[in-house]
Structure formats: structure tokens, C-alpha cells
CSV table of C-alpha atoms in Angstrom, one decimal:
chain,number,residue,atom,x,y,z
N,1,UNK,CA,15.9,179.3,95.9
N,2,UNK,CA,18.4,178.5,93.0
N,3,UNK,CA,16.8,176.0,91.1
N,4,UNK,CA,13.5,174.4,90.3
N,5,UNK,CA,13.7,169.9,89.8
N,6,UNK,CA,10.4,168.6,88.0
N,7,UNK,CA,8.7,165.6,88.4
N,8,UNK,CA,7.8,164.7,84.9
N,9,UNK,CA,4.1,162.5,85.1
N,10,UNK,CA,1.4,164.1,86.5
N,11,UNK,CA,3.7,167.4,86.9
N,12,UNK,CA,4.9,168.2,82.9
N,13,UNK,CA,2.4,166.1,81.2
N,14,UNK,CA,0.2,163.5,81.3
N,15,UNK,CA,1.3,160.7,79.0
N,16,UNK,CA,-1.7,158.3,80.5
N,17,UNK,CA,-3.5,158.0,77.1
N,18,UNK,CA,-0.7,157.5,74.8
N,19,UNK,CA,1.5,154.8,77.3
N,20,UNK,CA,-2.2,152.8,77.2
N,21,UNK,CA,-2.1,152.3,74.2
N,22,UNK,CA,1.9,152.0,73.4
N,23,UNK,CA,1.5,148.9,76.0
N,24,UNK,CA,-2.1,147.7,74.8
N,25,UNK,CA,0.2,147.4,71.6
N,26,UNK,CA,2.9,145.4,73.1
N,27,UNK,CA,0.5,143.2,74.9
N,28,UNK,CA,-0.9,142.2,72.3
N,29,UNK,CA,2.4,141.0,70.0
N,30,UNK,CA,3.2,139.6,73.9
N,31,UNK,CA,3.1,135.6,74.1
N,32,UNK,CA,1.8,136.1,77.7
N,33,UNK,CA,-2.4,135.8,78.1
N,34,UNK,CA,-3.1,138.5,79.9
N,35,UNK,CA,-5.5,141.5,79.4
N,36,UNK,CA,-4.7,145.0,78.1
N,37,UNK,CA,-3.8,147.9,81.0
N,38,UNK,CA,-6.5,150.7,81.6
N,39,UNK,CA,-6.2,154.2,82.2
N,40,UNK,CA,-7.1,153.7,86.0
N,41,UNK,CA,-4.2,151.4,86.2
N,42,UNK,CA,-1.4,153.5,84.6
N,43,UNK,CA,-3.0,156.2,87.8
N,44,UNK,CA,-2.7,153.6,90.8
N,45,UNK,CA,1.2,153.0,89.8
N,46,UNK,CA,2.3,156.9,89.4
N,47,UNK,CA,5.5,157.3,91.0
N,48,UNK,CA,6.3,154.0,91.0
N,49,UNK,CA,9.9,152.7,89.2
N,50,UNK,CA,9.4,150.0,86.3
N,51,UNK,CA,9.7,146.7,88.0
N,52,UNK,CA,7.5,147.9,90.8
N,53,UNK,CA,4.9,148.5,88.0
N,54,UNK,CA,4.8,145.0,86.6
N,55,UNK,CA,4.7,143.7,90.1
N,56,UNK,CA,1.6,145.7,90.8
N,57,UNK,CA,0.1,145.1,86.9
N,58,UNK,CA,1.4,141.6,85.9
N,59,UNK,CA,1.5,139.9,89.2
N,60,UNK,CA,0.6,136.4,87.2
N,61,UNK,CA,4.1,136.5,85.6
N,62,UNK,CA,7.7,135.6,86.3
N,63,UNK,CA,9.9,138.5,87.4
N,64,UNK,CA,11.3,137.6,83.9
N,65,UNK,CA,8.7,137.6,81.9
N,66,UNK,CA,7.7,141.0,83.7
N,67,UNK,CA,10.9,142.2,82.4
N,68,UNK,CA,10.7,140.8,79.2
N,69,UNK,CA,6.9,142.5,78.8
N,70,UNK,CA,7.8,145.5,79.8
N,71,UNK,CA,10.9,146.0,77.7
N,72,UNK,CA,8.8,145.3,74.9
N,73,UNK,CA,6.1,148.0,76.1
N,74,UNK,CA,9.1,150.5,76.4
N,75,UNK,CA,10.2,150.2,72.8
N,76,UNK,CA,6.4,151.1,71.7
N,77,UNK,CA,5.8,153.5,74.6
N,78,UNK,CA,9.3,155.9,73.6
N,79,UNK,CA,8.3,155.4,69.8
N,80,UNK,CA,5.0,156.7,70.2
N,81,UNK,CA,6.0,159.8,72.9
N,82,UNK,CA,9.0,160.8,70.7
N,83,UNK,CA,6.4,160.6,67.8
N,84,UNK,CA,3.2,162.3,69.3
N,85,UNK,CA,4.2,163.5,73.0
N,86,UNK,CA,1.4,163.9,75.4
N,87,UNK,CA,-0.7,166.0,77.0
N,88,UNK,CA,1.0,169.0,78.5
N,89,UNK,CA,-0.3,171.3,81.3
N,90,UNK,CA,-2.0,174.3,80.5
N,91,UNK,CA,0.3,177.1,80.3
N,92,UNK,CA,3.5,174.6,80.7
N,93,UNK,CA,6.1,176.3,77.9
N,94,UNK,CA,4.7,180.2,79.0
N,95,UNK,CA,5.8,178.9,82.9
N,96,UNK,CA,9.0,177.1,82.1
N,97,UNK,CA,10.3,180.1,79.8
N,98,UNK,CA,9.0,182.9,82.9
N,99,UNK,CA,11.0,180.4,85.7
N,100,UNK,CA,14.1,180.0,83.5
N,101,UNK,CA,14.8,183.6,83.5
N,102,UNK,CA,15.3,183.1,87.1
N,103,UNK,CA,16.3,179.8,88.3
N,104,UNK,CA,18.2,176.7,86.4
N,105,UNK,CA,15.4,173.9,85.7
N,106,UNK,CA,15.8,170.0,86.1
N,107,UNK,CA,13.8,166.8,85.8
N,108,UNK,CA,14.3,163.8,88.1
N,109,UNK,CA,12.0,161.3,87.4
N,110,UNK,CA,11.1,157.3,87.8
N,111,UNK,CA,11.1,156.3,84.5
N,112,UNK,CA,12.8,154.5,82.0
N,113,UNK,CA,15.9,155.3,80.1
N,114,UNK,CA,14.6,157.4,76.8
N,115,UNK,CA,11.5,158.5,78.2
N,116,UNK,CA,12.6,162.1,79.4
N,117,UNK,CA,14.0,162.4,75.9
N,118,UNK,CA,10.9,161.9,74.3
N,119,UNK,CA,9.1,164.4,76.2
N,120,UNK,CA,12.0,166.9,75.4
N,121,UNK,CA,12.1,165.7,71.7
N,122,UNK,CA,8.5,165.5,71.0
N,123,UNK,CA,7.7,168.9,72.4
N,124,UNK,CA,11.0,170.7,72.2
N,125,UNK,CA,11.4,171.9,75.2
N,126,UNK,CA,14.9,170.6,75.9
N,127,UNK,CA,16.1,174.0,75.9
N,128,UNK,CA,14.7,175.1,79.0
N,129,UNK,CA,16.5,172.1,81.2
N,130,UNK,CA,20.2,172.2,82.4
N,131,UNK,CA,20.0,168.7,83.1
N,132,UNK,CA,17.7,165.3,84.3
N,133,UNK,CA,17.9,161.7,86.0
N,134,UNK,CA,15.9,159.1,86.2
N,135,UNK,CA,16.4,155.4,87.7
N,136,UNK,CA,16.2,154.0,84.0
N,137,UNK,CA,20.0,156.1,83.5
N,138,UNK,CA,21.1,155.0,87.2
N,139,UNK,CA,19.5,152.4,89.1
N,140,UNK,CA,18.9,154.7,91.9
N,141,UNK,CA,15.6,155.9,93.6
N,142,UNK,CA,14.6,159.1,93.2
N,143,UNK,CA,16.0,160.6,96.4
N,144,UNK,CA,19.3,159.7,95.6
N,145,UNK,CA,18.9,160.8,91.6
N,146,UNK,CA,17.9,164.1,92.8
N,147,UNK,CA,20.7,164.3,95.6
N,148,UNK,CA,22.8,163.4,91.8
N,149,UNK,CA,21.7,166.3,89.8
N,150,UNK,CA,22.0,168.8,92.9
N,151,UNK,CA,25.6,167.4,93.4
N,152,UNK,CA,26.6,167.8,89.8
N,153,UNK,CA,25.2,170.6,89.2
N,154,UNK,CA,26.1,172.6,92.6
N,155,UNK,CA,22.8,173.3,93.7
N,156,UNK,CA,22.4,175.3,97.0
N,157,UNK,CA,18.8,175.6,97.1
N,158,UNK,CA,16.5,173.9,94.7
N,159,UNK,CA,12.9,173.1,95.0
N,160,UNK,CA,10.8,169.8,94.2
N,161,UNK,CA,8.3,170.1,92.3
N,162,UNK,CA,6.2,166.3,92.5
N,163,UNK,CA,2.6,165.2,92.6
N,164,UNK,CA,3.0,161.7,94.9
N,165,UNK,CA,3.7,161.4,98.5
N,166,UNK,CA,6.5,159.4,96.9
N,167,UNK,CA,7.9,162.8,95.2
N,168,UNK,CA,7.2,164.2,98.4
N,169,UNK,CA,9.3,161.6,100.6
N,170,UNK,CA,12.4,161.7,97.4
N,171,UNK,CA,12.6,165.7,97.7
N,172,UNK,CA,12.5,165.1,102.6
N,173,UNK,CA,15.4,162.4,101.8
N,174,UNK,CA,17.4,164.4,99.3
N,175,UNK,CA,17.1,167.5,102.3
N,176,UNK,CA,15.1,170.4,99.2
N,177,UNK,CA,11.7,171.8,99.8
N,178,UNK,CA,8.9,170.5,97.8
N,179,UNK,CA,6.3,171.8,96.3
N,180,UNK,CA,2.9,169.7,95.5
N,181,UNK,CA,1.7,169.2,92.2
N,182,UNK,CA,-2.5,168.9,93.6
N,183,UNK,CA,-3.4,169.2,89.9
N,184,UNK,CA,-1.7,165.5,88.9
N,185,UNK,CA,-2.1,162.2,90.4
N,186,UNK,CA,-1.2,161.2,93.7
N,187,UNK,CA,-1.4,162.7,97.5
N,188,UNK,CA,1.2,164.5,99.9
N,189,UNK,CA,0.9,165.1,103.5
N,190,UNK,CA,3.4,167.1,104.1
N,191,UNK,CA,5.1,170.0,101.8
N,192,UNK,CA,6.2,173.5,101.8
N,193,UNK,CA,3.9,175.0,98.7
N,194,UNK,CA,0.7,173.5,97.2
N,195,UNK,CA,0.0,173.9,93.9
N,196,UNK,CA,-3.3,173.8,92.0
N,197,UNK,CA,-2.1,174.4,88.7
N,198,UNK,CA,0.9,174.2,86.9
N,199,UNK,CA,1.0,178.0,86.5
N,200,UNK,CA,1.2,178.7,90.5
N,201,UNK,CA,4.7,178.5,90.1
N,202,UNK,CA,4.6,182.0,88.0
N,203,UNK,CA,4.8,183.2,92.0
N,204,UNK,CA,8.6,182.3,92.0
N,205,UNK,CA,9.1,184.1,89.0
């Protein structure tokens, strides 16, 4: 093992609380009557890209006006992460600094443009990454954004690190191992290491 790629939600942090309310916000300046997001539906769309989201969420609106909302949610959402981050894992900067002494560190995630940035800038832990993706940059699932940074970066053998079956099926069709996050949000089936806290991964260091 080379490298380690990251997952960011439900594997770094989890930003459930402040994207709430960041949307709850931008719902309510919205022109479209619909009610505010919960917690519990922030979980049931983990893993999912953007307009997947509003599919599942705002079902009752155009795929425009799904756009339109959740631009506007995305303006308040990066404003208040780059502001007051989220909730990291225990132990999270003591892990990344053992595991970059070893191993070059990357996040590929499915979120929007700005949103890795935030996490990086709001917690400053930008120093410990070589590099990141996500679908809001490229357009491109996370299989393929991963098969990116390992391309670019002349990965031989880096490790997933993802808490979805959909992190799990991204790291199979990008050909790297992967590692489950059972501490965040979602379910895997199939993987090479399970995880039950964010500081199992001191055992590759």
C-alpha cells in the first residue's frame, strides 16, 4: 500500500448538522413551497452526487428548479462549512498526521465544487492531502474520479477508505482495495478491512 483516498462524509466528518441548516436557510429565501430537510434525510442520500439528491428530496420540482434550489443551498452550505466546519471524527488530525508519515493521502468525494475546500479551510488540514476530486470539479462518478487522482498521481497501490456500498462499488470499479468506514452512514457487503473507528487505520501506520 502506497497511498490512502478518503471518502469525505461519514468518513472525515460529519457535516449533517450544519448542511441542515445551510439548506433550511436556502429553503426558506426559495420561492418553491416545500418543507425544510431533516437530519434523517441528509442520511438516506449519503453517497449520493447532487442531482441525485434533489431527485430523492425535491421530487415535487422540475429538474430545473431542483437545480436552481440546490445551487442556492450550495452558496449557504460552503459559507457556513468554510465558516464553522463540522464535526470531525475522534482522533481525525492525530490519524491523518501518523498515516502521512507513511503513505501520500487523497479525498475523492461526491460533492459539490467548494465543498472539500471548506473542510480543508475550516479545519486546516489541507496540509496533509497531496490531492482530491469530486464530481462537482469533473462530472464524473466516483469510480472514475478516483481512477483520476490514482492516474495523476501514479498511484500503484492505494486504498479506499468509504462508508456506503456506493464507496465500496467506486473503489471494485476503480480496481483499489477498500476499507469500510462502519462508524459513518451507510452499508458494504463486500471489502478488504472494516473499520469501527476512524482510528483503526493507526494499524497501517
Amino acid at each position: 500500500m502506497d497511498s490512502i483516498i478518503f471518502d469525505l462524509d461519514g468518513t472525515l466528518w460529519d457535516s449533517r448538522e450544519q448542511v441542515v441548516e445551510a439548506w433550511n436557510k436556502a429553503i426558506g429565501k426559495s420561492e418553491f413551497p416545500i418543507e425544510k430537510v431533516e437530519k434523517a434525510d441528509l442520511t438516506r442520500t449519503m453517497g449520493l452526487v447532487i442531482p441525485e439528491i434533489a431527485r430523492v428530496l425535491f421530487p415535487q420540482l422540475t429538474e430545473r428548479e431542483q437545480k436552481q434550489l440546490m445551487d442556492a443551498c450550495g452558496i449557504e452550505e460552503l459559507a457556513l462549512l468554510k465558516e464553522k466546519g463540522a464535526v470531525l471524527y475522534d482522533g481525525l488530525e492525530e490519524v491523518l498526521r501518523a498515516l502521512s508519515n507513511t503513505y501520500k493521502l487523497f479525498i475523492v468525494s461526491n460533492c459539490r465544487d467548494g465543498y472539500i475546500e471548506a473542510f480543508f479551510h475550516s479545519h486546516g488540514l489541507s496540509h496533509y492531502f497531496t490531492d482530491y476530486e469530486n464530481p462537482g470539479r469533473t462530472g464524473l462518478p466516483k469510480g472514475e474520479n478516483i481512477k483520476l487522482i490514482v492516474k495523476r498521481n501514479g498511484l500503484q497501490a492505494p486504498l479506499y477508505v468509504g462508508d456506503t456500498i456506493g464507496d465500496q462499488k467506486a473503489a471494485h470499479h476503480a480496481g483499489v482495495r477498500f476499507a469500510y468506514a462502519s462508524y459513518g452512514f451507510g452499508q458494504s457487503d463486500h471489502h478488504d478491512y472494516k473499520l469501527t473507528t476512524f482510528k483503526d487505520l493507526l494499524q497501517f501506520a
